[in-house]
mmCIF file with all atom_site columns, C-alpha atoms in Angstrom:
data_model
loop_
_atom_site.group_PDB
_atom_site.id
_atom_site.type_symbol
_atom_site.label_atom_id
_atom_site.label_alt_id
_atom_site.label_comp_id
_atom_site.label_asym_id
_atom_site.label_entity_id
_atom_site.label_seq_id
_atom_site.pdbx_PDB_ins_code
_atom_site.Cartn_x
_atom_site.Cartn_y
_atom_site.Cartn_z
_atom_site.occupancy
_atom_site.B_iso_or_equiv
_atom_site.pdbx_formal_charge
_atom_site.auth_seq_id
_atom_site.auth_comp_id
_atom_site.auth_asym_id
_atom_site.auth_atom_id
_atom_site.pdbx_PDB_model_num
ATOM 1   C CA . UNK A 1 1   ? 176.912 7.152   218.998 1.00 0.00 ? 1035 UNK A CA 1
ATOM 2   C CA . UNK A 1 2   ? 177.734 4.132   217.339 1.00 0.00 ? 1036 UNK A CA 1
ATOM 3   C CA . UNK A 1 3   ? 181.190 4.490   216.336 1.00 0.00 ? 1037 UNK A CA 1
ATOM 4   C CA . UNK A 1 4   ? 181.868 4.852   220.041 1.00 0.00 ? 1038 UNK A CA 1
ATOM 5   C CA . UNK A 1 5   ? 179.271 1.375   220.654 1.00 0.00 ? 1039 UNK A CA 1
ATOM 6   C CA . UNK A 1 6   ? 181.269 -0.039  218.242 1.00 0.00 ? 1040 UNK A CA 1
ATOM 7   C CA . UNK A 1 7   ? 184.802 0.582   220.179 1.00 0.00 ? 1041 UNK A CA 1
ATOM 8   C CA . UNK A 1 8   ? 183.022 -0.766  223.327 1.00 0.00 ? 1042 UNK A CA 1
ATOM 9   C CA . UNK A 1 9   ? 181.433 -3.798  221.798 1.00 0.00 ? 1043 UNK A CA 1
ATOM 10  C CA . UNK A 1 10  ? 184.831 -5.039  220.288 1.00 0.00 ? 1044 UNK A CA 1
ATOM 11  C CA . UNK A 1 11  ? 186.289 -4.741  223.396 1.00 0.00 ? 1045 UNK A CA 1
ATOM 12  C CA . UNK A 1 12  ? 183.471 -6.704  225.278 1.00 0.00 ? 1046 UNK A CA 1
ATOM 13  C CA . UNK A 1 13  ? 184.386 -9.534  222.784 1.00 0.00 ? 1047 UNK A CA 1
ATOM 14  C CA . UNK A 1 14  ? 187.925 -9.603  223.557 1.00 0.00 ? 1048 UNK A CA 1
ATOM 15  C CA . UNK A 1 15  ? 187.368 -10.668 227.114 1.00 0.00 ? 1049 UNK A CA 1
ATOM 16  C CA . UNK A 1 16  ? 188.215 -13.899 228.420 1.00 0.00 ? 1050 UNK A CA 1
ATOM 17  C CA . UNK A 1 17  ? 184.551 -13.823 230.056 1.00 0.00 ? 1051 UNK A CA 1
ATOM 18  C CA . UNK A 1 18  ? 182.550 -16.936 228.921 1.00 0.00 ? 1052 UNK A CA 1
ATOM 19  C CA . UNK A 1 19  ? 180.672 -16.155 225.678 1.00 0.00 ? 1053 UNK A CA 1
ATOM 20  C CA . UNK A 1 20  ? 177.595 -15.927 227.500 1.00 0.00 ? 1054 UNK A CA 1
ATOM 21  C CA . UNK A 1 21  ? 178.889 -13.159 229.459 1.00 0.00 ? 1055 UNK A CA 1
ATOM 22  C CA . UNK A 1 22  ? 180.444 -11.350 226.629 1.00 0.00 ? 1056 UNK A CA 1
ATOM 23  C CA . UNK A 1 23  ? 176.707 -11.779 225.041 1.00 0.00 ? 1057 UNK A CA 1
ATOM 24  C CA . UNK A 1 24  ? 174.867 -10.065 227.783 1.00 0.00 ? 1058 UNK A CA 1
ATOM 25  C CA . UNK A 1 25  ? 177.317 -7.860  228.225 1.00 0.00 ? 1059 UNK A CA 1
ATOM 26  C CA . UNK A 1 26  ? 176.609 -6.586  224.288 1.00 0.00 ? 1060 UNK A CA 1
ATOM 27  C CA . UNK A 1 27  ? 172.972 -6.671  225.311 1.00 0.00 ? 1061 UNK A CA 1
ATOM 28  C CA . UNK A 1 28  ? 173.305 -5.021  228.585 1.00 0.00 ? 1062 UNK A CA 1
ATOM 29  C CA . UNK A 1 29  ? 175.460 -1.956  226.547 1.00 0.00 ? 1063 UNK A CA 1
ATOM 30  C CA . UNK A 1 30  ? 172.977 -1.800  223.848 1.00 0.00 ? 1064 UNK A CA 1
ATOM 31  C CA . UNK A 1 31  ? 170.261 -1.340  226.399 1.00 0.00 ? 1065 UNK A CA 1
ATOM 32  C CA . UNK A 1 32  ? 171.624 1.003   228.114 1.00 0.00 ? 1066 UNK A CA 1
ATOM 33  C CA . UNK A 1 33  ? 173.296 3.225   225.419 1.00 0.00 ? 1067 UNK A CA 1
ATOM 34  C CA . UNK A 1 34  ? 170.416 3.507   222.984 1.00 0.00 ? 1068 UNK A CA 1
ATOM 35  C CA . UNK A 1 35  ? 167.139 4.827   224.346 1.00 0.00 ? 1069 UNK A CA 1
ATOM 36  C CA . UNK A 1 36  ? 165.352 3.403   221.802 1.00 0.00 ? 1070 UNK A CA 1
ATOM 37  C CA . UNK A 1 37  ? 166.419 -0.081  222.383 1.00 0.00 ? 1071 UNK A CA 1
ATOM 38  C CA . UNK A 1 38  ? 164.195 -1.541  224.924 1.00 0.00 ? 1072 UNK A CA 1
ATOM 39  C CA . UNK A 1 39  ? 164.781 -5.707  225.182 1.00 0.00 ? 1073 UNK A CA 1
ATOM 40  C CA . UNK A 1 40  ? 167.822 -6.899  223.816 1.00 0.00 ? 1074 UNK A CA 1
ATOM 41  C CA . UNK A 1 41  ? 168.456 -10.359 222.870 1.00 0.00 ? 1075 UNK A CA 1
ATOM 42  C CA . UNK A 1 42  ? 169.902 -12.979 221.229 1.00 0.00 ? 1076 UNK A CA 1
ATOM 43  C CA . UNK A 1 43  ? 168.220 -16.369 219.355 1.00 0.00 ? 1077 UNK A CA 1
ATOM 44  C CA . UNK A 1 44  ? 170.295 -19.136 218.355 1.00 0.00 ? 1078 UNK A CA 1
ATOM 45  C CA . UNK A 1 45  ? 169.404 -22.190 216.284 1.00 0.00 ? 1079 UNK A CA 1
ATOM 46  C CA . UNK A 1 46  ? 168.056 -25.429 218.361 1.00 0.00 ? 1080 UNK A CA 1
ATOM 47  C CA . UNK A 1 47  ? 170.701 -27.887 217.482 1.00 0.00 ? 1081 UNK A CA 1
ATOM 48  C CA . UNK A 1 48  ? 169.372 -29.782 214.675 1.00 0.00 ? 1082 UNK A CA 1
ATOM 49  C CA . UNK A 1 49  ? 165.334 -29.000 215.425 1.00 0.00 ? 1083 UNK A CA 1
ATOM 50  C CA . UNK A 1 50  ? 163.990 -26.088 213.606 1.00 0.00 ? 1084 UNK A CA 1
ATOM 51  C CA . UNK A 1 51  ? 163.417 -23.848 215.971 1.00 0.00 ? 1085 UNK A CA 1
ATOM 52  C CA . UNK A 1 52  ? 165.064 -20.641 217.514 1.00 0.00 ? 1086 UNK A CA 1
ATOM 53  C CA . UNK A 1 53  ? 166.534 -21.299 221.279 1.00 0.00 ? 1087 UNK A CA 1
ATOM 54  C CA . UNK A 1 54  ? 166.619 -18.030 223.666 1.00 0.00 ? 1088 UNK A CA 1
ATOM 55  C CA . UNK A 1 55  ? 170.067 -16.501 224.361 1.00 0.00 ? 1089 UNK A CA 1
ATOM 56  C CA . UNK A 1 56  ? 171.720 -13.650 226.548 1.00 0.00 ? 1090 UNK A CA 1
ATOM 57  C CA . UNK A 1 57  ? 169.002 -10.819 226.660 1.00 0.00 ? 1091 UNK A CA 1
ATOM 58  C CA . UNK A 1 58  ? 168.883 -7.767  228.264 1.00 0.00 ? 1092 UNK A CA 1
ATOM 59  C CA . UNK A 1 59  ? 165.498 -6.787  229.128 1.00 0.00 ? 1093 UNK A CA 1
ATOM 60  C CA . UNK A 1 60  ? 161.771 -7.829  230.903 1.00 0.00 ? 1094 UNK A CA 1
ATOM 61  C CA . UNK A 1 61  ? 161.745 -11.489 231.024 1.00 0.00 ? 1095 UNK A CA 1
ATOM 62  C CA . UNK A 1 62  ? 160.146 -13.286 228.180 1.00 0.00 ? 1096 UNK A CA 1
ATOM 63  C CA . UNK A 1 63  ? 157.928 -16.308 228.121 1.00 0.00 ? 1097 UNK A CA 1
ATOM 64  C CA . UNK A 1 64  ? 159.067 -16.919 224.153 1.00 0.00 ? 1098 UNK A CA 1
ATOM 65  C CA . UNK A 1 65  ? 162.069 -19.100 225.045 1.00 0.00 ? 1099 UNK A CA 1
ATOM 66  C CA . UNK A 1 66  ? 161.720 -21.463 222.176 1.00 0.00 ? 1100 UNK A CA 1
ATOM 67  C CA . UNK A 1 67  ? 160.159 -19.907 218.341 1.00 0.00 ? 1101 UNK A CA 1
ATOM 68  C CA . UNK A 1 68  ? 159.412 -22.641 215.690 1.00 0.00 ? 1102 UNK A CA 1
ATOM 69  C CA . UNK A 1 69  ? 160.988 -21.457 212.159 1.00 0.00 ? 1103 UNK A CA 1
ATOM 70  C CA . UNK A 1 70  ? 158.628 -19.088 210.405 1.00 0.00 ? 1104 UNK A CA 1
ATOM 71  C CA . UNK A 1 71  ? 156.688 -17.942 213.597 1.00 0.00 ? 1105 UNK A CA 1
ATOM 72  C CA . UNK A 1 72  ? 157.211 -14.211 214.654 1.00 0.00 ? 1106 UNK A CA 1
ATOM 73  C CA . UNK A 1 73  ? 159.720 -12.261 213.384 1.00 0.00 ? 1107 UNK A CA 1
ATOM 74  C CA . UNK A 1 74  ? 162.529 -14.362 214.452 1.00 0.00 ? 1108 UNK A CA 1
ATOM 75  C CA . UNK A 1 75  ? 161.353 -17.014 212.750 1.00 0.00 ? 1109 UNK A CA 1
ATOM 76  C CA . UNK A 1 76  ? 160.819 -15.663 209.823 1.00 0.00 ? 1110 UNK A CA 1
ATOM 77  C CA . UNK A 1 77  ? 164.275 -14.363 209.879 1.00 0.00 ? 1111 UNK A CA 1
ATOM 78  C CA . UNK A 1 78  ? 165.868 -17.559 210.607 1.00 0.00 ? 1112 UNK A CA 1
ATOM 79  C CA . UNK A 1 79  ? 164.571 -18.875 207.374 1.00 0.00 ? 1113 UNK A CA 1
ATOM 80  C CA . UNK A 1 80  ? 164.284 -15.674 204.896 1.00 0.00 ? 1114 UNK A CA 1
ATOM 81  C CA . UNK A 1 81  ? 168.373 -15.261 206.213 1.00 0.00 ? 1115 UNK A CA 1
ATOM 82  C CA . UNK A 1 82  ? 167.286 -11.435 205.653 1.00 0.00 ? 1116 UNK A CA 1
ATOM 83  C CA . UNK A 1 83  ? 167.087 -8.472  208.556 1.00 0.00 ? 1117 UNK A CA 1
ATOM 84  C CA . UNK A 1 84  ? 163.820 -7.673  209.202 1.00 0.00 ? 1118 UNK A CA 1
ATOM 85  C CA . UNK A 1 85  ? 162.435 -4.126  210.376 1.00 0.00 ? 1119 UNK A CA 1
ATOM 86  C CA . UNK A 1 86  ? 158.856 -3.740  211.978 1.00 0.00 ? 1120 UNK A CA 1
ATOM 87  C CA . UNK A 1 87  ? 157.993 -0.227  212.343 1.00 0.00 ? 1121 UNK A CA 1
ATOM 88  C CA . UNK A 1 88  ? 154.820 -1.044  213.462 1.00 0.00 ? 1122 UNK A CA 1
ATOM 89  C CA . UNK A 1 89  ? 154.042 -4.329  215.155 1.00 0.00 ? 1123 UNK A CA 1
ATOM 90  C CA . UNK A 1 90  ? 150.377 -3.829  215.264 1.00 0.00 ? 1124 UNK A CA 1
ATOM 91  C CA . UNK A 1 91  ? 150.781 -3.916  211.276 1.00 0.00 ? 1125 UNK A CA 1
ATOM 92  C CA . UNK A 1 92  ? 152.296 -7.100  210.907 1.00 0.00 ? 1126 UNK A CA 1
ATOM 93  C CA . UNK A 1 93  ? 149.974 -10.362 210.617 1.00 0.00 ? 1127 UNK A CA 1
ATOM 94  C CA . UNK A 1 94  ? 153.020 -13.176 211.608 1.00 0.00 ? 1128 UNK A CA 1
ATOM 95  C CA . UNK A 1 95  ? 153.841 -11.319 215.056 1.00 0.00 ? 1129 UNK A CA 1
ATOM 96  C CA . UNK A 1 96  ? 154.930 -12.592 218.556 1.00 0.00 ? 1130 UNK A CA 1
ATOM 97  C CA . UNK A 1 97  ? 153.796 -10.476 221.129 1.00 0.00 ? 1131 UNK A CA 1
ATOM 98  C CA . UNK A 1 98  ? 156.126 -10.191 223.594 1.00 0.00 ? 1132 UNK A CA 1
ATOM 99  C CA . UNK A 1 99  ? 154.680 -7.117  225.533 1.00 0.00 ? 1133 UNK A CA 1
ATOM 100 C CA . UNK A 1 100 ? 151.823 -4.532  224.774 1.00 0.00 ? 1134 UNK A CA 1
ATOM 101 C CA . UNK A 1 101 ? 154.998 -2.158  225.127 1.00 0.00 ? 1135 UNK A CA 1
ATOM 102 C CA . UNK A 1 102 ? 156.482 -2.965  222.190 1.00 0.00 ? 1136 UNK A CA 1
ATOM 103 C CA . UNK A 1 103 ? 155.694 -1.146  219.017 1.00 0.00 ? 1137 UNK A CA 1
ATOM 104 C CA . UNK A 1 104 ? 158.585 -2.258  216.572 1.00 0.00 ? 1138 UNK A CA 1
ATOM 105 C CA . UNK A 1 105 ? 161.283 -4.213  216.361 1.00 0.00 ? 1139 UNK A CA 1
ATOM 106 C CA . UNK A 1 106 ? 164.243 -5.268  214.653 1.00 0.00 ? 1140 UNK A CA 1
ATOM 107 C CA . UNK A 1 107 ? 166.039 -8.744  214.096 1.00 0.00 ? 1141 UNK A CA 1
ATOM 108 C CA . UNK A 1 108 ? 169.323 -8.995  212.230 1.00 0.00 ? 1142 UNK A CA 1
ATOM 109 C CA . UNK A 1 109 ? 170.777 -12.960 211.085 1.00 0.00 ? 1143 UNK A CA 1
ATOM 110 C CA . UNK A 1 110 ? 174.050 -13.981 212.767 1.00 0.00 ? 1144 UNK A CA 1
ATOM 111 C CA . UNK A 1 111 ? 176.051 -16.234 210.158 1.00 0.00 ? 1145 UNK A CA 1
ATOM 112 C CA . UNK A 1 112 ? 179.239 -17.954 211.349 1.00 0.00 ? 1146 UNK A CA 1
ATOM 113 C CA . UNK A 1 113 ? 180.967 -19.555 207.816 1.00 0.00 ? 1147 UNK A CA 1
ATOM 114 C CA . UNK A 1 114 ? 177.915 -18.424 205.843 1.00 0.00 ? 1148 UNK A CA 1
ATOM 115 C CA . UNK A 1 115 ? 175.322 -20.523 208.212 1.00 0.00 ? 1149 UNK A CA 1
ATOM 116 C CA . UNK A 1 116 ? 172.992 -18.356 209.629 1.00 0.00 ? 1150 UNK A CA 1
ATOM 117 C CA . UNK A 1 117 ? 173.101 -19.529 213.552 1.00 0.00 ? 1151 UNK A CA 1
ATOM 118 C CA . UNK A 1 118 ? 171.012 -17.027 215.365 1.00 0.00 ? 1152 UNK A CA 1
ATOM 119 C CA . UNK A 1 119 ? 170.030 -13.811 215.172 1.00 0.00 ? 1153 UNK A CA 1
ATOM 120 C CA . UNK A 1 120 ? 170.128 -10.093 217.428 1.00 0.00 ? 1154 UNK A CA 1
ATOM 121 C CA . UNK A 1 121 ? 166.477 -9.258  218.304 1.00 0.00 ? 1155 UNK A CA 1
ATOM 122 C CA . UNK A 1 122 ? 165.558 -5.849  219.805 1.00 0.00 ? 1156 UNK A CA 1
ATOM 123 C CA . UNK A 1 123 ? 162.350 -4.791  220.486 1.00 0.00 ? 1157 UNK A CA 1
ATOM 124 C CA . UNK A 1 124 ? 161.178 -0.757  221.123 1.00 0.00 ? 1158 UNK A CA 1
ATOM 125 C CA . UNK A 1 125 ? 158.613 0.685   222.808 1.00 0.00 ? 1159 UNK A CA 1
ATOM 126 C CA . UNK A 1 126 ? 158.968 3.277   220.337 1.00 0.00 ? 1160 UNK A CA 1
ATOM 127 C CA . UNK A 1 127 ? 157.169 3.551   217.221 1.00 0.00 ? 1161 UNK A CA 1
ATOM 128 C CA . UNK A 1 128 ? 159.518 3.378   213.800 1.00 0.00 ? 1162 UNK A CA 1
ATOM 129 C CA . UNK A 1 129 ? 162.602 4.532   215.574 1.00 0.00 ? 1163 UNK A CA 1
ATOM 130 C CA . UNK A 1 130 ? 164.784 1.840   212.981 1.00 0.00 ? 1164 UNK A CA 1
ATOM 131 C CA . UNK A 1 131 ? 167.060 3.147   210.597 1.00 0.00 ? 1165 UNK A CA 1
ATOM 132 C CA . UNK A 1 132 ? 169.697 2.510   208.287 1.00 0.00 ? 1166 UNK A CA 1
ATOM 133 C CA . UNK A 1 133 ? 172.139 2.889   210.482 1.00 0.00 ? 1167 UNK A CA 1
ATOM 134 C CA . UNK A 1 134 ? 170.336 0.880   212.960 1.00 0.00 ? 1168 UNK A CA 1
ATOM 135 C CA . UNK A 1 135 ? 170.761 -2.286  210.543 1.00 0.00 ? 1169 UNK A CA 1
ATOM 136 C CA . UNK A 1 136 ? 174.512 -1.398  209.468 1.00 0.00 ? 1170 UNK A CA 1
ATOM 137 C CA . UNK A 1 137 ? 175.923 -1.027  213.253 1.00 0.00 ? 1171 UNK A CA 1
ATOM 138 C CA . UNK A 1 138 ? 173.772 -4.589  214.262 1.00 0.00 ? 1172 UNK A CA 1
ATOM 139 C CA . UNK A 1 139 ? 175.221 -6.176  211.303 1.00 0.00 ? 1173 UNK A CA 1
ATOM 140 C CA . UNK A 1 140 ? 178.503 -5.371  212.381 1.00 0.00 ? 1174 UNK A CA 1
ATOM 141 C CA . UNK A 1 141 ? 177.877 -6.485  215.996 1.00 0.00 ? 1175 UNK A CA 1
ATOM 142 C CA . UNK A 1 142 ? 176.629 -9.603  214.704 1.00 0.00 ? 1176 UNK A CA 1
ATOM 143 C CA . UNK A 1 143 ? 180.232 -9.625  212.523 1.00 0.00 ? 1177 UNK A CA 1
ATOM 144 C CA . UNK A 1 144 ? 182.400 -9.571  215.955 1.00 0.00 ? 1178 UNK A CA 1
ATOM 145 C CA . UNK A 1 145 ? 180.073 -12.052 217.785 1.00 0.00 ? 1179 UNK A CA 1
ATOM 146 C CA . UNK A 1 146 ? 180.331 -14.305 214.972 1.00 0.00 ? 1180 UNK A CA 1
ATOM 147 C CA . UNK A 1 147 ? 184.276 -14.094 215.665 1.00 0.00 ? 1181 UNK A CA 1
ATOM 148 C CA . UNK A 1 148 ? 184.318 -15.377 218.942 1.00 0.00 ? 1182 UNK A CA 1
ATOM 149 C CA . UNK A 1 149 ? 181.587 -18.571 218.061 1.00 0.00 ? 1183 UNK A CA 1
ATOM 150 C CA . UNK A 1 150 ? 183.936 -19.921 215.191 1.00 0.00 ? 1184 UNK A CA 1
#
């Protein structure tokens, strides 16, 4: 399955859409490809301020637009620069909820010339459903997006 997302993605990214299009566009395929993968999203770094600025997302509509460094999981990924697995949301003290659907998530740093810029964010109404495999194919999404922000 993600061999093939991975052939779709790169092809997404070589469109002459805007890069907010090409964004949701990797959302809006990861949503719909993955059943596990229930909000989609993408954080990027506040210009100078240190806080996380909401992106392209594919999913409900979220009231957590803007997340101060440290807060939530983002957060905490925009300063740790290190992916971050919840299998259990209801286990973690320095959580965001964003609905009483979700049950884990995972965020994965974006780093264009070694800065770390943003980050994917998905969130799962499934319990634990994260893998390996999970992390290597949204590290290599978050490779080709950096591509076309450089």
């Amino acid at each position: 399955m993600f061999e093939k997302l991975k052939s779709e993605a790169t092809t997404i990214l070589n469109t002459n859409d805007t890069v907010d299009e090409r964004l949701l566009a990797i959302c809006e395929l990861l949503k719909e490809n993955i059943a596990y993968y229930d909000w989609v999203g993408f954080y990027f770094k506040n210009s100078d301020k240190e806080e996380l600025k909401l992106g392209p997302y594919a999913g409900a509509p979220t009231d957590h637009t803007i997340i101060p460094f440290g807060k939530g999981i983002c957060g905490q990924v925009a300063v740790s620069n290190q992916n971050f697995v919840v299998p259990d949301v209801q286990a973690q003290d320095n959580y965001i909820a964003c609905s009483i659907t979700v049950k884990s998530e995972i965020v994965v740093p974006l780093f264009v010339n070694g800065e770390n810029i943003g980050q994917i964010d998905i969130d799962s109404n499934t319990k634990d459903p994260f893998t390996d495999a999970d992390e290597r194919f949204l590290e290599f999404i978050n490779e080709k997006v950096a591509e076309i922000l450089t």
